[in-house]
mmCIF file of C-alpha atoms in Angstrom:
data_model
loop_
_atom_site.group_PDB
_atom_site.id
_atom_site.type_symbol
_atom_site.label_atom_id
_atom_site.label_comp_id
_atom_site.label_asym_id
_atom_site.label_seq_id
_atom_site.Cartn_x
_atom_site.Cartn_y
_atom_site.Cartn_z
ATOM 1 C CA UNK A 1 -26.470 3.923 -5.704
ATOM 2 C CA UNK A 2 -26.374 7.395 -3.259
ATOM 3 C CA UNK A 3 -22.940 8.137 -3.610
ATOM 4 C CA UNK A 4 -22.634 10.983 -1.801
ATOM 5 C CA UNK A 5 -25.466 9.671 0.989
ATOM 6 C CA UNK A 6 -23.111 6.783 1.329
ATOM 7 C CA UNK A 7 -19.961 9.312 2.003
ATOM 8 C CA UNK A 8 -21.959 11.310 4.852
ATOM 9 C CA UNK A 9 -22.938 8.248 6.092
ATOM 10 C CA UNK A 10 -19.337 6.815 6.701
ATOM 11 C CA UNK A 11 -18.169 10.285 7.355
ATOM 12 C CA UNK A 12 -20.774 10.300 10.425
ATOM 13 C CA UNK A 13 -19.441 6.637 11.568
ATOM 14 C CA UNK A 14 -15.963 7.979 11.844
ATOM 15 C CA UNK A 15 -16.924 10.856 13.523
ATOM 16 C CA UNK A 16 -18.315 8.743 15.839
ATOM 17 C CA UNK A 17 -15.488 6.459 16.311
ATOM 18 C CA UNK A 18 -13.277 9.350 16.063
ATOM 19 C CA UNK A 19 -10.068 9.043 18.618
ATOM 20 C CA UNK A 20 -8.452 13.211 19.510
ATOM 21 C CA UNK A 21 -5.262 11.986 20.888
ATOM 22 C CA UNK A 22 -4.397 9.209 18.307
ATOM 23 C CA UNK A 23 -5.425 12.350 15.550
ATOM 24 C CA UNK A 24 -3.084 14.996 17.347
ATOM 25 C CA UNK A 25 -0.223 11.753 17.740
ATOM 26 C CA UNK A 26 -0.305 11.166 13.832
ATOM 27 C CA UNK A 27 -0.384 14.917 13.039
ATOM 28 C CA UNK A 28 2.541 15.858 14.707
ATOM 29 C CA UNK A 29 4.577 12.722 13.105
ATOM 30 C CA UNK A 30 3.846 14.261 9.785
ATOM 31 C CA UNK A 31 0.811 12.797 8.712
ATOM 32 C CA UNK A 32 -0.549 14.887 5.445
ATOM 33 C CA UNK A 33 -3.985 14.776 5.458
ATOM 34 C CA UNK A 34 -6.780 17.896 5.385
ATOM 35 C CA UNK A 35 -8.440 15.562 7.828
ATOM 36 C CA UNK A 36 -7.615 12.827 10.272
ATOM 37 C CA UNK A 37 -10.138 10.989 12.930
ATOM 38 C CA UNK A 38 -7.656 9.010 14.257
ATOM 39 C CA UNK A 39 -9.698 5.632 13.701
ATOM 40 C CA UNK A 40 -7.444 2.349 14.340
ATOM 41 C CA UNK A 41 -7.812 -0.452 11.934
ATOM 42 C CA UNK A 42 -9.407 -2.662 13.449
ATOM 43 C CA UNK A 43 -12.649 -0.277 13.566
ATOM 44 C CA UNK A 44 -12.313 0.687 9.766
ATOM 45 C CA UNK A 45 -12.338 -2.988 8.859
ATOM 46 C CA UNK A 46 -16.108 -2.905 10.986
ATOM 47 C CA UNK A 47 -17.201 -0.116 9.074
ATOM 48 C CA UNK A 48 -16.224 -1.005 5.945
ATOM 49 C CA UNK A 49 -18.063 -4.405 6.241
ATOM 50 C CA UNK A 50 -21.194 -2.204 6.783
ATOM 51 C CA UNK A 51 -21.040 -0.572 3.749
ATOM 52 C CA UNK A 52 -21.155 -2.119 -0.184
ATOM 53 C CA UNK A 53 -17.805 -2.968 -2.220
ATOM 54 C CA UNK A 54 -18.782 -0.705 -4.915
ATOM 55 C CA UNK A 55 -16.217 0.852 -7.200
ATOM 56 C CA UNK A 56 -17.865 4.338 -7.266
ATOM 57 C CA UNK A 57 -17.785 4.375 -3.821
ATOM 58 C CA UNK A 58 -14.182 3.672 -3.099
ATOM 59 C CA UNK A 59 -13.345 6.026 -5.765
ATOM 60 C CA UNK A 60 -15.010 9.164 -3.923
ATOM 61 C CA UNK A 61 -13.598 7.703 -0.984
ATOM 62 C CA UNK A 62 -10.007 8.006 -2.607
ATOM 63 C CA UNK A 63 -10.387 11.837 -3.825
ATOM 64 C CA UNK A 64 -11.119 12.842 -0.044
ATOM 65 C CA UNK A 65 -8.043 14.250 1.595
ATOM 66 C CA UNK A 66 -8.874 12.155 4.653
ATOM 67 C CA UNK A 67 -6.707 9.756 6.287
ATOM 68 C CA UNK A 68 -9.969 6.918 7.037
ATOM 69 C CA UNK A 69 -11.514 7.644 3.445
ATOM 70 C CA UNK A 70 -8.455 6.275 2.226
ATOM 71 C CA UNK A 71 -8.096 3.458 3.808
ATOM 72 C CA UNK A 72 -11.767 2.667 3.483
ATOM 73 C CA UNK A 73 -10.993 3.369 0.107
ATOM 74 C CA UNK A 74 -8.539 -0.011 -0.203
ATOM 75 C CA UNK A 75 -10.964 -1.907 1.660
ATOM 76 C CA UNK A 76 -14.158 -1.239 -0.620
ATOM 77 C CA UNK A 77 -12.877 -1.072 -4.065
ATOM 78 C CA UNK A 78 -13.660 -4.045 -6.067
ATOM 79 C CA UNK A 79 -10.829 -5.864 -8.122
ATOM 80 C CA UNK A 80 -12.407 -6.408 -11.223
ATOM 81 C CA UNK A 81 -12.931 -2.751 -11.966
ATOM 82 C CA UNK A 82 -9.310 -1.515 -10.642
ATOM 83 C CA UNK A 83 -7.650 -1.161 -13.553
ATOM 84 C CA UNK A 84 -3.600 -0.486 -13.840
ATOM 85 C CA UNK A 85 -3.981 2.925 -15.142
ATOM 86 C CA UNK A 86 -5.982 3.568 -11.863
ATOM 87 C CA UNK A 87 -3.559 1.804 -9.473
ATOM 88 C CA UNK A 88 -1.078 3.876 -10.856
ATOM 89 C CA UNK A 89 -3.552 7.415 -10.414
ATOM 90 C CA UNK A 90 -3.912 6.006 -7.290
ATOM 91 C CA UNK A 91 -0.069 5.560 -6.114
ATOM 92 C CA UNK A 92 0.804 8.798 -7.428
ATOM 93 C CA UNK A 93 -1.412 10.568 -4.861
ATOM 94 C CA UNK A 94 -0.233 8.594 -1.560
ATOM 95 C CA UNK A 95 1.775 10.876 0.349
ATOM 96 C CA UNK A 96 2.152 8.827 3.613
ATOM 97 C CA UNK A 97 3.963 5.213 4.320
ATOM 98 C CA UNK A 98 1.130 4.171 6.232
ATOM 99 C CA UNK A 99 -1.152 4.371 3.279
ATOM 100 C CA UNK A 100 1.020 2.650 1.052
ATOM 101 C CA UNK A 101 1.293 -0.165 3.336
ATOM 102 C CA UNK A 102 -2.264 -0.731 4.355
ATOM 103 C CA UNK A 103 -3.572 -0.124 0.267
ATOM 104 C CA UNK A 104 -0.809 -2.637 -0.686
ATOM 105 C CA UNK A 105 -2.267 -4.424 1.558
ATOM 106 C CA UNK A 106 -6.139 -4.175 1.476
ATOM 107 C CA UNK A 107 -5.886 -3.646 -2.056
ATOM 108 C CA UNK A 108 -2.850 -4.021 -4.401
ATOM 109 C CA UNK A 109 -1.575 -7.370 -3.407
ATOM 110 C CA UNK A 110 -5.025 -8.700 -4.589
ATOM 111 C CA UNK A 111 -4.873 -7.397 -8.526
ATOM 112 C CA UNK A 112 -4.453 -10.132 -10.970
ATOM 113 C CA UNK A 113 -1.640 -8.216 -12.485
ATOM 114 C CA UNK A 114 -0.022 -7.317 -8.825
ATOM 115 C CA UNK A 115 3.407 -8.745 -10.042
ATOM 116 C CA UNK A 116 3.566 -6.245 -13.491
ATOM 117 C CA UNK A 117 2.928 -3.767 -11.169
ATOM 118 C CA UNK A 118 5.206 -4.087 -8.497
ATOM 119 C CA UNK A 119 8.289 -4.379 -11.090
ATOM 120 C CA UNK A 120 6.515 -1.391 -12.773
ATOM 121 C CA UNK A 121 6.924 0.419 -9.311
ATOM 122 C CA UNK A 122 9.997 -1.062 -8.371
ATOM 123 C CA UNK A 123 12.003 0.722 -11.187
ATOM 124 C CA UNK A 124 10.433 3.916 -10.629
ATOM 125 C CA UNK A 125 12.306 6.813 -10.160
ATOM 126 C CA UNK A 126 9.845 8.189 -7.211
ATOM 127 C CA UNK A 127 9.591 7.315 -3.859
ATOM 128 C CA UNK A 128 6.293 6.242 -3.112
ATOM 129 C CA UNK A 129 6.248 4.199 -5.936
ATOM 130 C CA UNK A 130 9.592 2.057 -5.357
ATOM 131 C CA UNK A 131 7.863 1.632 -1.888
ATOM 132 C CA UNK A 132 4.568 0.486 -3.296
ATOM 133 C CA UNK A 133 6.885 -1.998 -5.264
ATOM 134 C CA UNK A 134 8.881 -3.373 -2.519
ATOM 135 C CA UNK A 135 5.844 -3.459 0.218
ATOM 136 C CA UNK A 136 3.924 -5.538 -3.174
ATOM 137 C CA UNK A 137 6.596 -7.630 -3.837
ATOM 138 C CA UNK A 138 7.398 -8.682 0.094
ATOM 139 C CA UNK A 139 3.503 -9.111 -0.073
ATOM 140 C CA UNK A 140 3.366 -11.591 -2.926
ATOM 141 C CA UNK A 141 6.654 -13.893 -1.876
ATOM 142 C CA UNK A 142 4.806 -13.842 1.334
ATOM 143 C CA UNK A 143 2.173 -15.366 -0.274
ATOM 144 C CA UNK A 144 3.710 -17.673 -2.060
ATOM 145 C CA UNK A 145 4.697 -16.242 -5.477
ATOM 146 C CA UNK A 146 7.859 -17.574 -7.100
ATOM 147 C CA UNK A 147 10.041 -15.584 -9.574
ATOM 148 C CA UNK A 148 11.877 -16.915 -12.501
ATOM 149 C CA UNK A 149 15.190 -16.419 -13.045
ATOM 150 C CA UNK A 150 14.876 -12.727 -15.050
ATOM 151 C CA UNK A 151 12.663 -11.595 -12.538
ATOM 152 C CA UNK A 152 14.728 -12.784 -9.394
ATOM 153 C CA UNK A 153 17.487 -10.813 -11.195
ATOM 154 C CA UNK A 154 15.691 -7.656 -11.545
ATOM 155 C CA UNK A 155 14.212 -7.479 -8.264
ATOM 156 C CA UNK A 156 17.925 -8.483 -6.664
ATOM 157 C CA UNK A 157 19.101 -5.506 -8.450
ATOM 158 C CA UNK A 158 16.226 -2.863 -7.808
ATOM 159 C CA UNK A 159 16.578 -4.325 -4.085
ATOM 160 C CA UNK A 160 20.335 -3.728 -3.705
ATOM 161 C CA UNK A 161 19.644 0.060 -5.606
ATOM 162 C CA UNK A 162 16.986 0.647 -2.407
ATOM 163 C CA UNK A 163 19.001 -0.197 -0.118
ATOM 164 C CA UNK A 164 20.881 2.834 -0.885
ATOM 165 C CA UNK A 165 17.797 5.061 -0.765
ATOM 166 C CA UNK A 166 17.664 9.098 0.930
ATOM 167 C CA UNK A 167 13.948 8.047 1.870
ATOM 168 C CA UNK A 168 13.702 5.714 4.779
ATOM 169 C CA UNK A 169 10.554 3.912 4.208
ATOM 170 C CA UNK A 170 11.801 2.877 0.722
ATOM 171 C CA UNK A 171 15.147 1.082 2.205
ATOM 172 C CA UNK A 172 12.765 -0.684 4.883
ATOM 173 C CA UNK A 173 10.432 -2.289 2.025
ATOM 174 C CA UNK A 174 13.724 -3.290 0.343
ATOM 175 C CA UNK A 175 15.038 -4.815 3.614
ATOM 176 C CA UNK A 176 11.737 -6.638 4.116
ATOM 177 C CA UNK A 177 11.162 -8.132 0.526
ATOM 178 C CA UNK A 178 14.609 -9.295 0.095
ATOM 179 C CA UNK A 179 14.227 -11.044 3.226
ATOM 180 C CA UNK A 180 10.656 -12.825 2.304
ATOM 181 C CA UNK A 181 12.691 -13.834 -0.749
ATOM 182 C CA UNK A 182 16.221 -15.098 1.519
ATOM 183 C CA UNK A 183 13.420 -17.101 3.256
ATOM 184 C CA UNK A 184 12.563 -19.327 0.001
ATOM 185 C CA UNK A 185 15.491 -21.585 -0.088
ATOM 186 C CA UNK A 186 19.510 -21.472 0.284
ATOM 187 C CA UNK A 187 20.268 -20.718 -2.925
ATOM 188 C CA UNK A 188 17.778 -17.462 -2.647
ATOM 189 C CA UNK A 189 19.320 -16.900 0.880
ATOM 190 C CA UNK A 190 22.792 -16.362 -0.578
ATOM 191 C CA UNK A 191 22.051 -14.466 -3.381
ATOM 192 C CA UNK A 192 20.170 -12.247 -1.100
ATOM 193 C CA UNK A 193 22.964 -11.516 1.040
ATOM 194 C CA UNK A 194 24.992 -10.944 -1.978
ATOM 195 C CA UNK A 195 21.881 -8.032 -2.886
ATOM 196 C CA UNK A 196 22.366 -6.488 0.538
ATOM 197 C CA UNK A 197 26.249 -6.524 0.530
ATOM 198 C CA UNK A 198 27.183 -8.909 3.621
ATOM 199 C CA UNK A 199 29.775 -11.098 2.903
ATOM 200 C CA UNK A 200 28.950 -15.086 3.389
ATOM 201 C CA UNK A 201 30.695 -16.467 6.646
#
């Protein structure tokens, strides 16, 4: 497979699909990228069903410094050759919330071992990955997953920790998985509130 052909070729659909004032809008809100086309979703998930799930692919797509590559990235890499050590290369370089939430997404919450790793994350010292971990684990009690009673306690207590976080985005994810969880039954609903400090009525 033309790995690089492949990369000019998506590179040339996104500058065709490129939008100027959505790039310039998610500059100025502090997007880091070298590069950004401004390319809403729904048109990435069109491109990227034009082009192979190929794990070579998404990789190159992943060095770029390119908001779309990265995203295309998520949507193209295979699961079967994502291995944790990658997944955790691959949190370690996301420097914006929106890329966390759409690779958790596209990506992450599909991983056989997407539980290890969003307790892994959870407990992490650094930003982007407690967010990773939170936006996972809202992810997988939204679809379905249950936790045992040593997990439930150590994501109750990472959650209550986040909601204490400097970083914003962090105390969000917390928010939103302990309240995927408080949605599972009464008992998980009160020991959720206990987590986020409000005092039962």
């Amino acid at each position: 497979m033309d790995i690089p052909s492949l990369l000019r070729d998506i590179k040339r659909e996104l500058r065709l699909a490129m939008n100027g004032i959505a790039s310039a809008r998610m500059r100025e809100s502090g997007m880091n990228y070298k590069l950004i086309f401004g390319v809403e979703l729904p048109r990435l998930q069109q491109i990227a069903a034009e082009f192979p799930v190929n794990h070579e692919l998404a990789q190159a797509l992943w060095k770029e410094n390119v908001r779309e590559c990265n995203i295309l990235a998520g949507l193209l890499q295979p699961v079967d050759t994502f291995y944790p050590e990658i997944a955790d290369i691959w949190v370690e370089s996301i420097r914006v919330p929106e890329l966390a939430q759409l690779t958790v997404m596209n990506l992450f919450a599909r991983l056989p071992y997407a539980a290890d790793c969003a307790f892994r994350w959870m407990a992490d010292e650094r930003d982007m990955f407690q967010l990773c971990g939170f936006l996972l684990t809202a992810r997988l009690l939204m679809q379905g997953a249950v936790l045992n009673e040593q997990a439930e306690n150590e994501f109750l207590d990472q959650a209550s920790s986040a909601l204490q976080s400097p970083f914003l985005p962090v105390r969000q994810a917390a928010r939103a998985a302990l309240q995927k969880f408080m949605e599972s039954n009464e008992s998980a609903f009160q020991k959720g509130q206990q987590a986020a400090g409000i005092s039962p009525e």
